[in-house]
Coordinates of C-alpha atoms in Angstrom, one line a residue:
X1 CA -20.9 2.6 3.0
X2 CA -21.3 2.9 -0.6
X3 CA -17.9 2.8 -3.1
X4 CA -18.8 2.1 -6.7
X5 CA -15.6 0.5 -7.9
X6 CA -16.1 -0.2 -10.9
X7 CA -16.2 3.7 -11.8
X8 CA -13.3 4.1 -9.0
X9 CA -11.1 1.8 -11.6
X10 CA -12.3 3.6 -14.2
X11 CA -11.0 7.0 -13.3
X12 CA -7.5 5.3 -12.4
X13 CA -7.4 3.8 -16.1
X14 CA -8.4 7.1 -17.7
X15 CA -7.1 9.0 -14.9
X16 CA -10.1 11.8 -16.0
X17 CA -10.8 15.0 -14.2
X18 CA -14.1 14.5 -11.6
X19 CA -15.4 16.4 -8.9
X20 CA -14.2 20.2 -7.6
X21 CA -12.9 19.6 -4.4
X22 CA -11.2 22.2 -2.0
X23 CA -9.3 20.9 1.0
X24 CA -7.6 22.3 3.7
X25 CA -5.5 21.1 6.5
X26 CA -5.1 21.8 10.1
X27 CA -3.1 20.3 12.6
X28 CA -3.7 18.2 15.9
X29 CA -2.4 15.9 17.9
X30 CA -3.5 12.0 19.3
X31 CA -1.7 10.3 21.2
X32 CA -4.0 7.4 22.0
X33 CA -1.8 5.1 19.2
X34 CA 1.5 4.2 20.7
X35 CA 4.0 1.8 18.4
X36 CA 6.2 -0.6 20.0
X37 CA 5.8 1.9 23.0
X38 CA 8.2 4.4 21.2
X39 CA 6.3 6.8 18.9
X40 CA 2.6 8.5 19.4
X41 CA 1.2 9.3 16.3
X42 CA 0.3 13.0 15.5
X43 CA -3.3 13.5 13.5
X44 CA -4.1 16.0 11.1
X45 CA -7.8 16.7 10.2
X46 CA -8.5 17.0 6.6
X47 CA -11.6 19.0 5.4
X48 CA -13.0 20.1 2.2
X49 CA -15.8 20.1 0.0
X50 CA -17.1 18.2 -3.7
X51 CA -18.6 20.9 -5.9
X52 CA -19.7 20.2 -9.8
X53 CA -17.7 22.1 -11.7
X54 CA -20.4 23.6 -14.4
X55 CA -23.1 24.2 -11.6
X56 CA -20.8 25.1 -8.6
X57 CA -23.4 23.5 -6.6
X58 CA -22.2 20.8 -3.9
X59 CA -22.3 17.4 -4.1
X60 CA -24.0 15.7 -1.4
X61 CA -23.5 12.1 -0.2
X62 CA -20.1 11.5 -2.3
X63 CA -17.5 8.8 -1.0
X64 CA -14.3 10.6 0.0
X65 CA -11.8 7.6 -0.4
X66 CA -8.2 7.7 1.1
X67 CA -5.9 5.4 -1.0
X68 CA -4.2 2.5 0.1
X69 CA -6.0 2.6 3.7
X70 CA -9.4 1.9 5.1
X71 CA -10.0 5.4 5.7
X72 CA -13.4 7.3 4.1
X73 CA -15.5 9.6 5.2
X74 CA -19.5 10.9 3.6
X75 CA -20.2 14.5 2.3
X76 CA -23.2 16.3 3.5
X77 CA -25.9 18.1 2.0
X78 CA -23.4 21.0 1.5
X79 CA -20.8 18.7 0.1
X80 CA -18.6 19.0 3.3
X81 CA -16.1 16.5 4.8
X82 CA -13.6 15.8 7.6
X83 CA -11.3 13.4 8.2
X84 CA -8.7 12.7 10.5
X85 CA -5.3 11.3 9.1
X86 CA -1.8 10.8 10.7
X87 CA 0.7 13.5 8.9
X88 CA 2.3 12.0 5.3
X89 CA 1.0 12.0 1.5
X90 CA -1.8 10.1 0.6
X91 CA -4.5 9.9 -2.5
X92 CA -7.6 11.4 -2.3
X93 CA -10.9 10.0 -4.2
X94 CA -14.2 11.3 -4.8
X95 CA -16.4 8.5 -5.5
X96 CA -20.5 9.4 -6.8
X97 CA -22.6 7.4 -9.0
X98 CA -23.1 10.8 -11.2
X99 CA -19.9 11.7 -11.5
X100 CA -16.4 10.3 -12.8
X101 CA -14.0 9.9 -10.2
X102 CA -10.8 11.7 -9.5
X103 CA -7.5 11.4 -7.4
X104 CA -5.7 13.9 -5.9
X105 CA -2.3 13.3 -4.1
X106 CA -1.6 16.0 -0.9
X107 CA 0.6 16.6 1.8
X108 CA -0.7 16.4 5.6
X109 CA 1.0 18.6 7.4
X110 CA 1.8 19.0 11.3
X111 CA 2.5 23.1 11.7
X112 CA 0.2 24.8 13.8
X113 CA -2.1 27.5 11.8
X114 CA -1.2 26.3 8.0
X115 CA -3.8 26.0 5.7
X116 CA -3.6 24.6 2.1
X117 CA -6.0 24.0 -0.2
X118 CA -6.0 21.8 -3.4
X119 CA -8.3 21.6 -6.4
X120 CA -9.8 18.9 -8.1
X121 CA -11.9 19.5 -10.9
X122 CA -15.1 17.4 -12.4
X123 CA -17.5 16.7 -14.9
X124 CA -21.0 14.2 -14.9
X125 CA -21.2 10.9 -16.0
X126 CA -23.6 11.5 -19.0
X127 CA -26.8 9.1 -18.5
X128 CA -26.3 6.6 -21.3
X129 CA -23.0 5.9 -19.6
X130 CA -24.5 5.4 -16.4
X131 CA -26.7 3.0 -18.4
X132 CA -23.9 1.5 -20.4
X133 CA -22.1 0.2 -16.6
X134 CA -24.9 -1.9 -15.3
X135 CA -25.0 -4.1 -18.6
X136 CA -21.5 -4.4 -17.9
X137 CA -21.7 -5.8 -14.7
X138 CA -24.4 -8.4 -15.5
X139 CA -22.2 -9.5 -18.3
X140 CA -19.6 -9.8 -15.5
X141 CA -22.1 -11.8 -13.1
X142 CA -22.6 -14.2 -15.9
X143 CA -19.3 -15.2 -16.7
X144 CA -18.6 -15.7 -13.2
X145 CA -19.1 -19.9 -13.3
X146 CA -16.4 -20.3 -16.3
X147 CA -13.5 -21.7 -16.2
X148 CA -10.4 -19.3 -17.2
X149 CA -8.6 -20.7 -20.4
X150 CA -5.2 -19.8 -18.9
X151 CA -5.7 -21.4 -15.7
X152 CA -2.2 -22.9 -15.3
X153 CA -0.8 -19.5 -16.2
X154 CA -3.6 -18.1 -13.6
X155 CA -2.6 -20.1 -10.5
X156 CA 1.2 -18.9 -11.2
X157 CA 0.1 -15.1 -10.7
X158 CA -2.3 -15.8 -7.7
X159 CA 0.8 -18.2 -5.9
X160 CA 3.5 -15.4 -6.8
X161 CA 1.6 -12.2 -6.5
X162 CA -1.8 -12.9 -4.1
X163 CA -1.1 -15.2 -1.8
X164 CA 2.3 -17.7 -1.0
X165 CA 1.1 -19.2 2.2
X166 CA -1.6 -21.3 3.7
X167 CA -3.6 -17.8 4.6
X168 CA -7.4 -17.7 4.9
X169 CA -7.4 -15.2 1.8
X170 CA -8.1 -15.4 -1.9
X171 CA -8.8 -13.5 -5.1
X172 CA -12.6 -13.1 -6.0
X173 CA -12.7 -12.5 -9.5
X174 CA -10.1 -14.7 -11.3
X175 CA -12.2 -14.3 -14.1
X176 CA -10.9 -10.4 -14.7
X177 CA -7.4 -11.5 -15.4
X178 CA -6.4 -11.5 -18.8
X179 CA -2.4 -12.4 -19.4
X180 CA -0.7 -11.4 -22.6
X181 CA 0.6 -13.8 -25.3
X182 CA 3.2 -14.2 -24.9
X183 CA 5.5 -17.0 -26.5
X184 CA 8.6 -16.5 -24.2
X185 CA 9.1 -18.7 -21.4
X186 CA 8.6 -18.6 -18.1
X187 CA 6.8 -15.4 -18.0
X188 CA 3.6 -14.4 -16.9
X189 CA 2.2 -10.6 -18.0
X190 CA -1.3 -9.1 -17.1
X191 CA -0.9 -5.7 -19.8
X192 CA -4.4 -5.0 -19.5
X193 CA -5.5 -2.9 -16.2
X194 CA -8.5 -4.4 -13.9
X195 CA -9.6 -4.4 -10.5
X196 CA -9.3 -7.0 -8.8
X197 CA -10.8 -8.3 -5.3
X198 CA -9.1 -10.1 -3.1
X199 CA -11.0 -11.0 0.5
X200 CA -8.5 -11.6 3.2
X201 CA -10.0 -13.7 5.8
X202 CA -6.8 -13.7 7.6
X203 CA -6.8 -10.1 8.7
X204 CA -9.9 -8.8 7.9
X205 CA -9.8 -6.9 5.1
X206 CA -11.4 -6.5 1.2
X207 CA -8.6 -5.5 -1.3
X208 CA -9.3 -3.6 -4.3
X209 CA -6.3 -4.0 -6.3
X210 CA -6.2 -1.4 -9.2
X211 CA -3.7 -3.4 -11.2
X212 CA -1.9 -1.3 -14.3
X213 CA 1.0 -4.0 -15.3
X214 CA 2.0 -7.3 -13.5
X215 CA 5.0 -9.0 -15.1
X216 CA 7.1 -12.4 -13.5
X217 CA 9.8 -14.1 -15.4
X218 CA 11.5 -17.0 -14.3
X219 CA 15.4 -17.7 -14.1
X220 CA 17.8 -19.8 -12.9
X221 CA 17.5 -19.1 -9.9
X222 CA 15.5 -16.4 -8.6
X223 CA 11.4 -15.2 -10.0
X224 CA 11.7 -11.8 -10.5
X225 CA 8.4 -9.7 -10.5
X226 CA 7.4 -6.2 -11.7
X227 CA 4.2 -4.6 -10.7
X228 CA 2.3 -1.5 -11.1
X229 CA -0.4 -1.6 -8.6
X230 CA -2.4 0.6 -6.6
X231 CA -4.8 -0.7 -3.9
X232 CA -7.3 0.6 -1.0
X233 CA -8.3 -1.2 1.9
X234 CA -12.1 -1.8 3.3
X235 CA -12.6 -3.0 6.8
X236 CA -14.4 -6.0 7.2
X237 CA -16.7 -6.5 10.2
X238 CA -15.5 -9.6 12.9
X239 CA -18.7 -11.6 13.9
X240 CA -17.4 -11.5 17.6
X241 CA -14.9 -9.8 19.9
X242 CA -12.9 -13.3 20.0
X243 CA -12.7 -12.6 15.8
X244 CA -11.7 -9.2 16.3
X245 CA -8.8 -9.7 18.8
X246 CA -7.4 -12.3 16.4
X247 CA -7.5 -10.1 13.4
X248 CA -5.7 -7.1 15.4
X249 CA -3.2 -9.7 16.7
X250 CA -2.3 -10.9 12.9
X251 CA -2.2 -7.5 11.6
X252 CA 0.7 -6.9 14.7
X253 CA 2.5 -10.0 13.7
X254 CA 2.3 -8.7 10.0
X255 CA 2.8 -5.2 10.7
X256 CA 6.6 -6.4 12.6
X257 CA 9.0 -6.5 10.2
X258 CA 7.6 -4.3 7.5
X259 CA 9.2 -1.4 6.1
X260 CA 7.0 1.1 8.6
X261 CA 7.8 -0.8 11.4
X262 CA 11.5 -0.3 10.1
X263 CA 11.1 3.6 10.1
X264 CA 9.4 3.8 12.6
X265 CA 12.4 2.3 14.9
X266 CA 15.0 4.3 12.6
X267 CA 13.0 7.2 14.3
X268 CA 13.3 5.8 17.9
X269 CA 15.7 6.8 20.5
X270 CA 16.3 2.7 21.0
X271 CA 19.0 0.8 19.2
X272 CA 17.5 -1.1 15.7
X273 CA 17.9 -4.5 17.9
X274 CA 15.3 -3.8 19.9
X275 CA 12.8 -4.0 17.2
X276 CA 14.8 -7.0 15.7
X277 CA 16.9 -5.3 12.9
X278 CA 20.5 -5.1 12.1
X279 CA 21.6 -2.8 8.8
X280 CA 24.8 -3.7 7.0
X281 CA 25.9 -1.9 3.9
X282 CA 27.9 -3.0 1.0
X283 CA 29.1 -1.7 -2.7
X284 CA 26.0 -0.5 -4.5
X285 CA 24.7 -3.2 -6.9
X286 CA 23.6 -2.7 -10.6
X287 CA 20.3 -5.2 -11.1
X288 CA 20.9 -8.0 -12.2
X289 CA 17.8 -8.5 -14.1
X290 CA 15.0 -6.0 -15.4
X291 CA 13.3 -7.5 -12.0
X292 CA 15.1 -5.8 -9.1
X293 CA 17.2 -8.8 -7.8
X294 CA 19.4 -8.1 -5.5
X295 CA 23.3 -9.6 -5.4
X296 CA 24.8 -8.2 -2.7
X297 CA 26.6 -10.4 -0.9
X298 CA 25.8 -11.5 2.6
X299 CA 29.1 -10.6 4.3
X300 CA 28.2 -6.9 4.1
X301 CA 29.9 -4.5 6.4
X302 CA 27.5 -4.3 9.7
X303 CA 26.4 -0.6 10.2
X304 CA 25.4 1.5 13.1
X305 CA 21.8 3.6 12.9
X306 CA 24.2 6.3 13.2
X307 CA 25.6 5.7 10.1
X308 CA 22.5 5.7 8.0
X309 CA 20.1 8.4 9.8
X310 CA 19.9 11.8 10.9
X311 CA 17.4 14.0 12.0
X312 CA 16.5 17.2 9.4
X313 CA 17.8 20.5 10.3
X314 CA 14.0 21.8 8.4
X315 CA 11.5 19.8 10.8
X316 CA 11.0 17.0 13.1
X317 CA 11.3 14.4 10.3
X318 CA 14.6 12.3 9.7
X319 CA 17.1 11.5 6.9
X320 CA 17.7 8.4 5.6
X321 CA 21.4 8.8 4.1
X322 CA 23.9 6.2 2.5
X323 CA 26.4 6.2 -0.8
X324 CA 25.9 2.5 -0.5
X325 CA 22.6 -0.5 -1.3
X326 CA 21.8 -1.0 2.7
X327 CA 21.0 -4.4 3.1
X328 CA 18.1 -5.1 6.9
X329 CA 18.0 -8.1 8.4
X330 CA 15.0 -8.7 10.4
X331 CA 16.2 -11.3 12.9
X332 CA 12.7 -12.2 14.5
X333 CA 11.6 -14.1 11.3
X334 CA 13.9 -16.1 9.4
X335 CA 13.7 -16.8 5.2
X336 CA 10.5 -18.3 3.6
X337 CA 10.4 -17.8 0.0
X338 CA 9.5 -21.2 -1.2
X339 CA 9.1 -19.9 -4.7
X340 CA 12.2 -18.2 -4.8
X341 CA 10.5 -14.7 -5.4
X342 CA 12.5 -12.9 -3.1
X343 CA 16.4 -14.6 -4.2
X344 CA 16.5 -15.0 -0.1
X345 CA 18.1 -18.4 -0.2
X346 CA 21.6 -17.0 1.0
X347 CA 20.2 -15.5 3.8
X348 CA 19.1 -17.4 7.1
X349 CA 17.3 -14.2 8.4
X350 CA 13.8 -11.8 6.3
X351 CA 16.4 -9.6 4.2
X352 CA 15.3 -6.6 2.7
X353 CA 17.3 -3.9 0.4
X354 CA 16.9 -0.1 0.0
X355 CA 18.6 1.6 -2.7
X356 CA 18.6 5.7 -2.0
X357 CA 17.4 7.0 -5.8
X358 CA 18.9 10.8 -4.8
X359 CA 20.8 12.4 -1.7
X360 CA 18.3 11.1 0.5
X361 CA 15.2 10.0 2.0
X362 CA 12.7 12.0 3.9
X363 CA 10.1 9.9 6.4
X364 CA 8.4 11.2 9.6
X365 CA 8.7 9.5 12.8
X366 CA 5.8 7.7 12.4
X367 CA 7.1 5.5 10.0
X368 CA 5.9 7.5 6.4
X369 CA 8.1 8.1 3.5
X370 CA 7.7 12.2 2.1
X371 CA 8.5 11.0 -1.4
X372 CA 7.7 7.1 -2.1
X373 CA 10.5 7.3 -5.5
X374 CA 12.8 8.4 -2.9
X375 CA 14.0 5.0 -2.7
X376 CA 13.8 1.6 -4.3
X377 CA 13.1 -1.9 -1.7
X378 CA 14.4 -5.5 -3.1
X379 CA 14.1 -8.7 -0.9
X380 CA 11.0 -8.9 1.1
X381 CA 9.7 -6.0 1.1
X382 CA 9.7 -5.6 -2.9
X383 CA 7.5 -8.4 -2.9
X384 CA 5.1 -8.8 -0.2
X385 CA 2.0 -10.7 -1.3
X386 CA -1.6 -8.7 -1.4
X387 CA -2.3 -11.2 1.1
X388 CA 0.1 -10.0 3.6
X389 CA -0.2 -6.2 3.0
X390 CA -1.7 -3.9 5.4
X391 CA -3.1 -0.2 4.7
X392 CA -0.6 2.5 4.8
X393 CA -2.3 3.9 7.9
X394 CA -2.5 0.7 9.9
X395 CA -0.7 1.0 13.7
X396 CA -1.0 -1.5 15.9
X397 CA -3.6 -0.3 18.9
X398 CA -1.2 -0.4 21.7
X399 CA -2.8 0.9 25.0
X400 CA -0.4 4.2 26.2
X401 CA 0.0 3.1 30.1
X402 CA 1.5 0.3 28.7
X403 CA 4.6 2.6 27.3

């Protein structure tokens, strides 16, 4: 597979028009992914085709990205694609070397005989450009072996943001960061965007981390953090089955008591215990900070699924509903937020918030939000580490004569 990042980034910085791409959708159905033997998980197949936009002629052999998974498919000589997907909204890319790339966000669709198509539009990577990015990356490759003059400062953001545990997982390119001056204390801000790399040993993944903004400040007694991040997912190859089975078993245990997994059992005909969640709700709490802590106190009122979710009366999807900050408790893992990132130090169980930013919020039974500023998280799941993230797409492979 061939994804040239460094123009991926670029694109997302300049957020320039690329390639002409019509896409259609049609639906179908898979039910070889069971989770938590509740929910099979309905495909949709994706198709399209990358066409220059002065020539109308098709682009052959251009990366067709899907953002924040490990998804990608190849065009052919005609510039055609397919791809399978599970129904929700993702980002499209068109990756080339001889073109800039472009993102297109779409809606995947389960109804039987709907098509849609969407447009991306394009233009060639003149060749002194082209040029122009390979002396950049040498002068990258050089620069590799020095030391970074804010290295204090450095290890704060990869301990807060990267990685806060013992995991076989690290960023590759330290050397990219570049924090802000900043003379107030206890804060840490990257305003420049980069790509980052980060190569997760522990699950078996390479990170590109598109990052626009990071920003931590210290306080008495919580670290808040505000980031503005995008990030896409490559698979990397085990060097046995025993590798392999180990990485699928960590992305389980990391996968259980994320916000999916969460929807997902909101969705199910069981009871939220089952899956290891109980849902209180209290008085709707103004941030304390600029950081999205948190206060609510931890005598909430306990709440029934009842209470919180109901099917829609315009598809299969369901509602999440509630004039009041619902504070989850996920009782199969109990606190660890050693830096005090997460202001969990109340709580004996993983706490999580969701603040409803309208009426409601839309999400499909497997587990996918319709409109991701639908809602705002606090607690854990605000501030899950890159090391601990999973692609959007990723369900655990759970064999159906198991269910």
């Amino acid at each position: 597979m061939r994804i040239n990042t460094l123009s991926l980034f670029r694109f997302l910085s300049t957020k320039l028009a690329v390639l002409s791409i019509v896409i259609f959708f049609a639906a179908c159905s898979n039910s070889n992914v069971v989770i938590n033997e509740t929910a099979s998980v309905p495909l949709v197949t994706l198709t399209g085709k990358a066409v220059d936009i002065e020539s109308n002629e098709p682009i052959a052999e251009a990366d067709i990205l899907i953002g924040g998974t490990t998804k990608y498919t190849t065009t052919d000589d005609m510039g055609a694609f397919s791809i399978q997907l599970p129904a929700g909204y993702y980002e499209v890319y068109v990756d080339h070397p001889d073109f800039k790339e472009s993102e297109k966000k779409v809606n995947l669709i389960r109804s039987k005989g709907v098509r849609q198509s969407v447009t991306i539009n394009a233009e060639k990577i003149p060749s002194f450009l082209r040029d122009r990015e390979v002396d950049d990356a040498n002068t990258k490759r050089k620069a590799k072996n020095v030391a970074h003059p804010q290295q204090e400062t450095l290890n704060t953001f990869v301990n807060y943001y990267i990685t806060d545990d013992d995991l076989k997982c690290g960023l590759e390119n330290p050397e990219d960061v570049r924090f802000a001056d900043n003379e107030e204390e206890g804060v840490t801000w990257v305003n420049e965007p980069t790509e980052l790399v980060v190569m997760n040993y522990e699950l078996g993944y390479r990170i590109h981390v598109f990052l626009e903004e990071y920003v931590a400040k210290e306080y008495s007694q919580i670290i808040g953090q505000n980031v503005d991040a995008s990030y896409f997912f490559e698979e990397l190859e085990p060097i046995n089955k025993q590798q392999e089975e180990e990485w699928e078993q960590r992305r389980k245990d990391f996968f259980e008591g994320s916000f999916r997994h969460f929807l997902i059992a909101m969705a199910s005909e069981k009871s939220p215990l089952y899956f290891g969640y109980r849902i209180f709700s209290g008085q709707a709490v103004t941030n304390t900070t600029a950081m999205a802590y948190s206060s609510s106190s931890v005598s909430d009122i306990e709440k029934e699924k009842s209470e919180i979710v109901m099917p829609s009366f315009e598809n299969e999807n369901y509602l999440l509903r509630s004039d009041e900050e619902i504070r989850i408790e996920y009782i199969e893992q109990g606190v660890d937020d050693p830096d005090r990132i997460m202001g969990l130090q109340n709580y004996r169980y993983q706490t999580s918030w969701i603040s409803l930013n309208g009426w409601s919020a839309e999400f499909t039974r497997n587990g996918l939000l319709k409109d991701k500023n639908s809602i705002e998280l606090k607690g854990y799941w605000r501030y899950v580490p890159v090391c601990k993230m999973l692609p959007e797409d990723y369900l655990p492979k759970i064999n159906k004569d198991n269910s």
